[in-house]
Short mmCIF file of C-alpha atoms in Angstrom, two decimals:
data_model
loop_
_atom_site.label_atom_id
_atom_site.label_comp_id
_atom_site.label_asym_id
_atom_site.label_seq_id
_atom_site.Cartn_x
_atom_site.Cartn_y
_atom_site.Cartn_z
CA UNK A 1 17.95 12.79 -5.85
CA UNK A 2 17.40 15.81 -3.71
CA UNK A 3 20.79 16.82 -2.35
CA UNK A 4 22.14 20.26 -1.59
CA UNK A 5 25.49 21.38 -2.99
CA UNK A 6 27.40 20.45 0.17
CA UNK A 7 25.94 16.93 0.17
CA UNK A 8 26.78 16.50 -3.52
CA UNK A 9 30.35 17.64 -2.92
CA UNK A 10 30.68 15.21 0.00
CA UNK A 11 29.52 12.37 -2.26
CA UNK A 12 31.90 13.45 -5.03
CA UNK A 13 34.78 13.36 -2.53
CA UNK A 14 33.80 9.88 -1.40
CA UNK A 15 33.59 8.72 -5.00
CA UNK A 16 37.01 10.17 -5.82
CA UNK A 17 38.41 8.34 -2.79
CA UNK A 18 36.83 5.09 -3.99
CA UNK A 19 38.21 5.67 -7.50
CA UNK A 20 41.68 6.09 -6.02
CA UNK A 21 41.30 2.91 -4.02
CA UNK A 22 40.17 0.93 -7.07
CA UNK A 23 43.11 2.32 -9.06
CA UNK A 24 45.41 1.26 -6.23
CA UNK A 25 44.05 -2.28 -6.46
CA UNK A 26 44.94 -2.33 -10.15
CA UNK A 27 48.47 -1.08 -9.43
CA UNK A 28 48.90 -3.61 -6.64
CA UNK A 29 47.90 -6.45 -8.94
CA UNK A 30 50.28 -5.24 -11.65
CA UNK A 31 53.07 -5.00 -9.08
CA UNK A 32 52.36 -8.51 -7.71
CA UNK A 33 51.71 -7.22 -4.20
CA UNK A 34 50.87 -9.60 -1.38
CA UNK A 35 47.36 -11.06 -1.72
CA UNK A 36 46.17 -10.01 1.72
CA UNK A 37 47.28 -6.42 1.06
CA UNK A 38 45.30 -6.42 -2.19
CA UNK A 39 42.27 -7.82 -0.40
CA UNK A 40 42.49 -5.10 2.24
CA UNK A 41 42.54 -2.44 -0.48
CA UNK A 42 39.55 -4.09 -2.20
CA UNK A 43 37.70 -4.01 1.12
CA UNK A 44 38.49 -0.31 1.55
CA UNK A 45 37.09 0.46 -1.91
CA UNK A 46 33.96 -1.58 -1.20
CA UNK A 47 33.45 0.24 2.11
CA UNK A 48 33.80 3.62 0.42
CA UNK A 49 31.19 2.72 -2.19
CA UNK A 50 29.00 1.20 0.51
CA UNK A 51 29.00 4.53 2.34
CA UNK A 52 27.96 6.32 -0.85
CA UNK A 53 25.13 3.81 -1.24
CA UNK A 54 24.10 4.32 2.37
CA UNK A 55 23.93 8.10 1.90
CA UNK A 56 21.90 7.74 -1.32
CA UNK A 57 19.52 5.29 0.35
CA UNK A 58 19.12 7.57 3.35
CA UNK A 59 18.32 10.47 1.02
CA UNK A 60 15.77 8.31 -0.79
CA UNK A 61 14.11 7.43 2.52
CA UNK A 62 14.06 11.07 3.66
CA UNK A 63 12.60 12.36 0.41
CA UNK A 64 10.87 9.94 -1.96
CA UNK A 65 9.71 7.38 0.58
CA UNK A 66 8.71 9.99 3.11
CA UNK A 67 6.65 11.83 0.48
CA UNK A 68 4.92 8.61 -0.54
CA UNK A 69 3.96 7.86 3.06
CA UNK A 70 2.59 11.37 3.55
CA UNK A 71 0.48 11.10 0.41
CA UNK A 72 -3.07 9.92 0.67
CA UNK A 73 -2.58 7.41 -2.13
CA UNK A 74 -2.46 3.93 -0.59
CA UNK A 75 -1.23 2.43 -3.87
CA UNK A 76 1.75 4.83 -3.88
CA UNK A 77 2.68 3.82 -0.32
CA UNK A 78 2.45 0.13 -1.19
CA UNK A 79 4.55 0.69 -4.32
CA UNK A 80 7.27 2.34 -2.22
CA UNK A 81 7.23 -0.55 0.23
CA UNK A 82 7.69 -3.02 -2.65
CA UNK A 83 10.46 -0.84 -4.07
CA UNK A 84 12.25 -0.74 -0.72
CA UNK A 85 11.95 -4.48 -0.27
CA UNK A 86 13.53 -4.94 -3.68
CA UNK A 87 16.34 -2.49 -2.87
CA UNK A 88 17.03 -4.18 0.46
CA UNK A 89 17.05 -7.61 -1.19
CA UNK A 90 19.57 -6.51 -3.82
CA UNK A 91 21.65 -3.99 -1.93
CA UNK A 92 21.08 -4.78 1.71
CA UNK A 93 24.80 -4.85 2.42
CA UNK A 94 25.49 -1.19 1.60
CA UNK A 95 27.49 -0.54 4.72
CA UNK A 96 29.80 -3.44 4.03
CA UNK A 97 28.77 -5.15 7.25
#
């Protein structure tokens, strides 16, 4: 990862928010809260983590992938394409859409 201090702090804040939302889900379950309310909190936690994933993926595209495409090594470019296809196949729903 190639993030500046401000970007890292922004990600840490997002992760703390997601941690709080996950903890809230646990409390809601323990307190027998209404199912739909629990589901809404789960969705909020997933969206927060999805945004973190989106930022990490965007950073990867701007740095690692960009560098591979600027390199003269065709094999490196092809390897990055395969890597991206694998990432998209596994994590294509980062934004929670």
